[in-house]
Amino acid sequence: MTNIILFGPPGAGKGTQAQKLVENCNLLHLSTGDILRNEVSNNTKLGKKAKEYMDNGKLVPDDLVIEMIKNKIIENSNVNGFLFDGFPRTVEQAKALDKLMQNLGESISMLISLEVDDNELKKRLLKRGKLSGRQDDKDINIIEKRISEYKIKTAPVKKYYKKQGKIFTVKGVGSINEIFDNIKKIITTYAHTV
Ligand code: AP5
Ligand code: MG
């Protein structure tokens, strides 16, 4: 399996690049944000618990997210690999993911980090907030909360994988295709089976 974590702050382009990658590579895209939004719109038990955190730009508690991703991984353990988007978002989640992979006799192949400055992130998210229905893009205070959650709780995940020698960084500003080409280059050079 090739198991890739697409990493970066809110608005870095994880979802955009993941979509292009799955068209090109035979990986299963798992976006915890998309899965959670689906749970919220279906008004499930999990969705009801997650909604308030998401609407306020806060991370959903680790135990809920870990249980959710565990089920997705087990349901799909026959795929060629996973493309994780928006997960893991805490060191606790990263440790749990490593364990889940181990249970399958697998491991994380690499983490690709999209680097984008705060002003660009805010500009992108506010623009999308005007055009579409994502509740957490509509208010600059919520966007800033998401960015601060990233800096405090999520950025340490990079150090966690750096110790394992699995980090690659990509400039996330510029044309979507250019960024995609750079990601693709890293994957084809450093991962074997994609
Ligand atoms: P999630 O859905 O993961 O959102 P996010 O990480 O805050 O960020 P986005 O999805 O908005 O950004 P993205 O990096 O995917 O960028 P995108 O491609 O969309 O999480 C939402 C919430 O769910 C969290 O706040 C939390 O509550 C909860 N949650 C999710 N996962 C969790 C977890 N593991 N643990 C706990 N809680 C969790 O691009 C953004 C915009 O920019 C788009 O409009 C796009 O068109 C544009 N764009 C993309 N690339 C470029 C470019 N190169 N140039 C110009 N514009 C671009
Ligand atoms: Mg996304």
Short mmCIF file of C-alpha atoms and ligand atoms in Angstrom, two decimals:
data_model
loop_
_atom_site.label_atom_id
_atom_site.label_comp_id
_atom_site.label_asym_id
_atom_site.label_seq_id
_atom_site.Cartn_x
_atom_site.Cartn_y
_atom_site.Cartn_z
CA MET A 1 0.00 0.00 0.00
CA THR A 2 0.99 3.61 -0.48
CA ASN A 3 -0.50 5.71 2.30
CA ILE A 4 -0.16 9.45 1.93
CA ILE A 5 -1.12 12.25 4.29
CA LEU A 6 -1.94 15.52 2.54
CA PHE A 7 -1.28 18.10 5.20
CA GLY A 8 -1.68 21.85 5.62
CA PRO A 9 -3.69 24.63 7.24
CA PRO A 10 -7.34 25.40 6.42
CA GLY A 11 -7.53 26.58 2.81
CA ALA A 12 -4.08 25.25 1.85
CA GLY A 13 -5.59 23.25 -1.02
CA LYS A 14 -5.67 19.75 0.48
CA GLY A 15 -9.10 18.95 -0.97
CA THR A 16 -8.29 20.50 -4.36
CA GLN A 17 -5.06 18.54 -4.74
CA ALA A 18 -6.53 15.32 -3.31
CA GLN A 19 -9.23 15.36 -5.96
CA LYS A 20 -6.62 15.62 -8.73
CA LEU A 21 -4.45 12.95 -7.13
CA VAL A 22 -7.19 10.34 -6.94
CA GLU A 23 -7.92 10.88 -10.64
CA ASN A 24 -4.27 9.99 -11.30
CA CYS A 25 -3.37 7.52 -8.58
CA ASN A 26 -5.22 4.49 -7.37
CA LEU A 27 -5.74 5.69 -3.81
CA LEU A 28 -8.85 6.02 -1.65
CA HIS A 29 -9.42 9.64 -0.63
CA LEU A 30 -10.44 9.96 3.03
CA SER A 31 -11.26 13.54 4.05
CA THR A 32 -12.39 13.69 7.66
CA GLY A 33 -13.91 17.14 6.99
CA ASP A 34 -16.04 15.77 4.11
CA ILE A 35 -17.06 12.69 6.12
CA LEU A 36 -18.02 14.86 9.11
CA ARG A 37 -20.00 17.34 6.95
CA ASN A 38 -21.86 14.35 5.53
CA GLU A 39 -22.66 13.13 9.05
CA VAL A 40 -23.90 16.61 9.97
CA SER A 41 -26.14 16.90 6.92
CA ASN A 42 -27.59 13.43 7.60
CA ASN A 43 -28.17 14.49 11.21
CA THR A 44 -26.57 11.30 12.57
CA LYS A 45 -25.57 10.81 16.20
CA LEU A 46 -21.96 11.64 15.30
CA GLY A 47 -23.07 14.59 13.17
CA LYS A 48 -25.03 16.04 16.06
CA LYS A 49 -21.98 15.79 18.33
CA ALA A 50 -19.59 17.25 15.73
CA LYS A 51 -21.68 20.17 14.46
CA GLU A 52 -21.06 22.65 17.23
CA TYR A 53 -17.29 22.19 17.11
CA MET A 54 -17.22 22.56 13.32
CA ASP A 55 -19.46 25.63 13.25
CA ASN A 56 -17.13 27.31 15.71
CA GLY A 57 -13.90 26.38 13.91
CA LYS A 58 -12.78 24.01 16.66
CA LEU A 59 -11.40 20.51 16.20
CA VAL A 60 -13.86 17.69 16.86
CA PRO A 61 -12.67 15.55 19.84
CA ASP A 62 -10.04 12.94 18.99
CA ASP A 63 -12.03 9.91 20.18
CA LEU A 64 -14.90 10.65 17.77
CA VAL A 65 -12.65 11.24 14.77
CA ILE A 66 -10.40 8.25 15.47
CA GLU A 67 -13.37 5.88 15.77
CA MET A 68 -14.80 7.26 12.51
CA ILE A 69 -11.55 6.87 10.53
CA LYS A 70 -10.95 3.43 12.02
CA ASN A 71 -14.26 2.24 10.57
CA LYS A 72 -13.42 3.72 7.14
CA ILE A 73 -9.99 2.05 7.10
CA ILE A 74 -11.36 -1.36 8.14
CA GLU A 75 -14.23 -1.16 5.60
CA ASN A 76 -11.73 -0.41 2.82
CA SER A 77 -8.69 -2.45 3.81
CA ASN A 78 -8.52 -4.02 0.31
CA VAL A 79 -7.55 -0.77 -1.48
CA ASN A 80 -4.10 0.02 -2.93
CA GLY A 81 -3.60 2.82 -0.48
CA PHE A 82 -5.17 5.73 1.35
CA LEU A 83 -4.91 9.45 0.74
CA PHE A 84 -5.63 11.13 4.07
CA ASP A 85 -6.86 14.74 3.86
CA GLY A 86 -7.43 16.71 7.06
CA PHE A 87 -6.34 13.76 9.19
CA PRO A 88 -4.39 13.32 11.44
CA ARG A 89 -4.87 16.73 13.01
CA THR A 90 -3.38 16.08 16.46
CA VAL A 91 -0.42 14.01 17.65
CA GLU A 92 -2.97 11.77 19.40
CA GLN A 93 -4.65 11.11 16.03
CA ALA A 94 -1.25 10.48 14.38
CA LYS A 95 -0.37 7.87 17.01
CA ALA A 96 -3.76 6.20 16.56
CA LEU A 97 -3.31 6.19 12.78
CA ASP A 98 0.12 4.57 13.05
CA LYS A 99 -1.44 1.84 15.21
CA LEU A 100 -4.31 1.28 12.76
CA MET A 101 -1.82 0.99 9.90
CA GLN A 102 0.31 -1.41 11.92
CA ASN A 103 -2.72 -3.62 12.51
CA LEU A 104 -3.02 -3.94 8.73
CA GLY A 105 0.71 -4.68 8.44
CA GLU A 106 1.11 -1.29 6.77
CA SER A 107 2.52 2.15 7.52
CA ILE A 108 2.30 5.78 6.45
CA SER A 109 4.50 6.28 3.39
CA MET A 110 4.84 10.06 3.54
CA LEU A 111 3.31 13.34 4.65
CA ILE A 112 3.14 16.10 2.05
CA SER A 113 2.75 19.52 3.61
CA LEU A 114 1.28 22.40 1.60
CA GLU A 115 2.81 25.69 2.72
CA VAL A 116 0.59 28.78 2.40
CA ASP A 117 0.75 32.03 4.39
CA ASP A 118 -2.12 33.16 6.62
CA ASN A 119 -3.22 36.11 4.45
CA GLU A 120 -3.61 33.91 1.40
CA LEU A 121 -5.54 31.32 3.47
CA LYS A 122 -7.97 33.94 4.75
CA LYS A 123 -8.45 35.40 1.25
CA ARG A 124 -9.23 31.97 -0.22
CA LEU A 125 -11.64 30.94 2.51
CA LEU A 126 -13.53 34.26 2.59
CA LYS A 127 -13.87 34.07 -1.20
CA ARG A 128 -15.28 30.55 -1.00
CA GLY A 129 -17.57 31.67 1.85
CA LYS A 130 -19.14 34.23 -0.46
CA LEU A 131 -19.66 31.71 -3.24
CA SER A 132 -20.70 28.53 -1.46
CA GLY A 133 -22.38 27.01 1.51
CA ARG A 134 -19.56 26.09 3.89
CA GLN A 135 -20.71 27.50 7.16
CA ASP A 136 -17.18 27.75 8.60
CA ASP A 137 -16.03 29.99 5.67
CA LYS A 138 -18.58 32.74 6.25
CA ASP A 139 -17.10 34.53 9.24
CA ILE A 140 -13.51 35.81 9.56
CA ASN A 141 -13.52 35.04 13.30
CA ILE A 142 -14.29 31.38 12.63
CA ILE A 143 -11.63 31.25 9.91
CA GLU A 144 -9.09 32.72 12.31
CA LYS A 145 -10.11 30.19 14.96
CA ARG A 146 -9.51 27.35 12.46
CA ILE A 147 -6.06 28.74 11.67
CA SER A 148 -5.23 29.06 15.36
CA GLU A 149 -6.41 25.49 16.06
CA TYR A 150 -4.09 24.41 13.25
CA LYS A 151 -1.10 26.24 14.71
CA ILE A 152 -1.64 25.00 18.27
CA LYS A 153 -2.88 21.44 17.79
CA THR A 154 -2.12 20.36 14.23
CA ALA A 155 1.30 21.80 13.37
CA PRO A 156 3.00 19.46 15.96
CA VAL A 157 1.93 16.51 13.76
CA LYS A 158 4.64 17.61 11.33
CA LYS A 159 7.32 17.17 13.99
CA TYR A 160 5.91 13.75 14.82
CA TYR A 161 6.40 12.54 11.24
CA LYS A 162 9.64 14.46 10.80
CA LYS A 163 11.15 12.18 13.45
CA GLN A 164 10.15 9.30 11.20
CA GLY A 165 11.78 11.02 8.19
CA LYS A 166 8.54 11.13 6.24
CA ILE A 167 7.98 14.86 5.64
CA PHE A 168 7.96 16.58 2.26
CA THR A 169 6.99 20.22 1.82
CA VAL A 170 5.48 21.84 -1.25
CA LYS A 171 4.81 25.52 -1.91
CA GLY A 172 1.01 25.73 -1.94
CA VAL A 173 0.79 29.12 -3.65
CA GLY A 174 0.65 29.40 -7.44
CA SER A 175 -1.35 27.59 -10.10
CA ILE A 176 -3.22 24.47 -9.02
CA ASN A 177 -1.60 22.46 -11.83
CA GLU A 178 1.89 23.60 -10.96
CA ILE A 179 1.40 22.58 -7.32
CA PHE A 180 -0.05 19.28 -8.46
CA ASP A 181 3.00 18.58 -10.66
CA ASN A 182 5.28 19.18 -7.68
CA ILE A 183 3.26 16.80 -5.49
CA LYS A 184 3.22 14.19 -8.23
CA LYS A 185 7.00 14.43 -8.60
CA ILE A 186 7.50 13.75 -4.88
CA ILE A 187 5.17 10.76 -4.95
CA THR A 188 6.66 9.18 -8.04
CA THR A 189 10.19 9.70 -6.74
CA TYR A 190 9.70 8.54 -3.16
CA ALA A 191 6.72 6.17 -3.13
CA HIS A 192 6.98 2.95 -5.10
CA THR A 193 3.59 1.71 -6.04
CA VAL A 194 1.60 4.78 -7.15
P1 AP5 B 1 -11.81 20.39 6.85
O1 AP5 B 1 -12.94 20.12 5.98
O2 AP5 B 1 -10.66 19.46 6.84
O3 AP5 B 1 -11.38 21.88 6.55
P2 AP5 B 1 -10.01 22.68 6.71
O4 AP5 B 1 -8.80 21.86 6.90
O5 AP5 B 1 -10.31 23.73 7.72
O6 AP5 B 1 -9.78 23.35 5.38
P3 AP5 B 1 -10.43 23.28 3.98
O7 AP5 B 1 -11.05 21.99 3.65
O8 AP5 B 1 -11.25 24.51 3.89
O9 AP5 B 1 -9.09 23.53 3.12
P4 AP5 B 1 -8.30 22.62 2.11
O10 AP5 B 1 -6.88 22.61 2.53
O11 AP5 B 1 -8.98 21.34 1.82
O12 AP5 B 1 -8.35 23.56 0.82
P5 AP5 B 1 -9.33 23.50 -0.44
O13 AP5 B 1 -8.78 22.60 -1.49
O14 AP5 B 1 -10.73 23.29 0.00
O15 AP5 B 1 -12.32 20.50 8.37
C1 AP5 B 1 -13.46 21.25 8.71
C2 AP5 B 1 -13.78 21.06 10.18
O16 AP5 B 1 -14.07 19.67 10.42
C3 AP5 B 1 -12.65 21.38 11.17
O17 AP5 B 1 -12.62 22.73 11.50
C4 AP5 B 1 -13.00 20.50 12.35
O18 AP5 B 1 -14.05 21.05 13.09
C5 AP5 B 1 -13.54 19.24 11.67
N1 AP5 B 1 -12.49 18.24 11.41
C6 AP5 B 1 -12.12 17.76 10.20
N2 AP5 B 1 -11.15 16.85 10.33
C7 AP5 B 1 -10.89 16.75 11.65
C8 AP5 B 1 -9.96 15.99 12.41
N3 AP5 B 1 -9.09 15.13 11.82
N4 AP5 B 1 -9.96 16.14 13.76
C9 AP5 B 1 -10.81 17.00 14.37
N5 AP5 B 1 -11.72 17.76 13.70
C10 AP5 B 1 -11.75 17.62 12.36
O19 AP5 B 1 -9.13 25.00 -0.97
C11 AP5 B 1 -9.66 26.11 -0.28
C12 AP5 B 1 -10.09 27.18 -1.29
O20 AP5 B 1 -8.95 27.66 -1.96
C13 AP5 B 1 -11.03 26.64 -2.39
O21 AP5 B 1 -11.98 27.61 -2.71
C14 AP5 B 1 -10.08 26.36 -3.56
O22 AP5 B 1 -10.72 26.48 -4.79
C15 AP5 B 1 -9.03 27.45 -3.36
N6 AP5 B 1 -7.70 27.06 -3.84
C16 AP5 B 1 -7.12 25.82 -3.76
N7 AP5 B 1 -5.88 25.85 -4.29
C17 AP5 B 1 -5.67 27.12 -4.70
C18 AP5 B 1 -4.56 27.77 -5.33
N8 AP5 B 1 -3.43 27.12 -5.64
N9 AP5 B 1 -4.67 29.10 -5.61
C19 AP5 B 1 -5.82 29.79 -5.30
N10 AP5 B 1 -6.90 29.21 -4.71
C20 AP5 B 1 -6.82 27.89 -4.42
MG MG B 2 -10.62 20.32 2.67
#
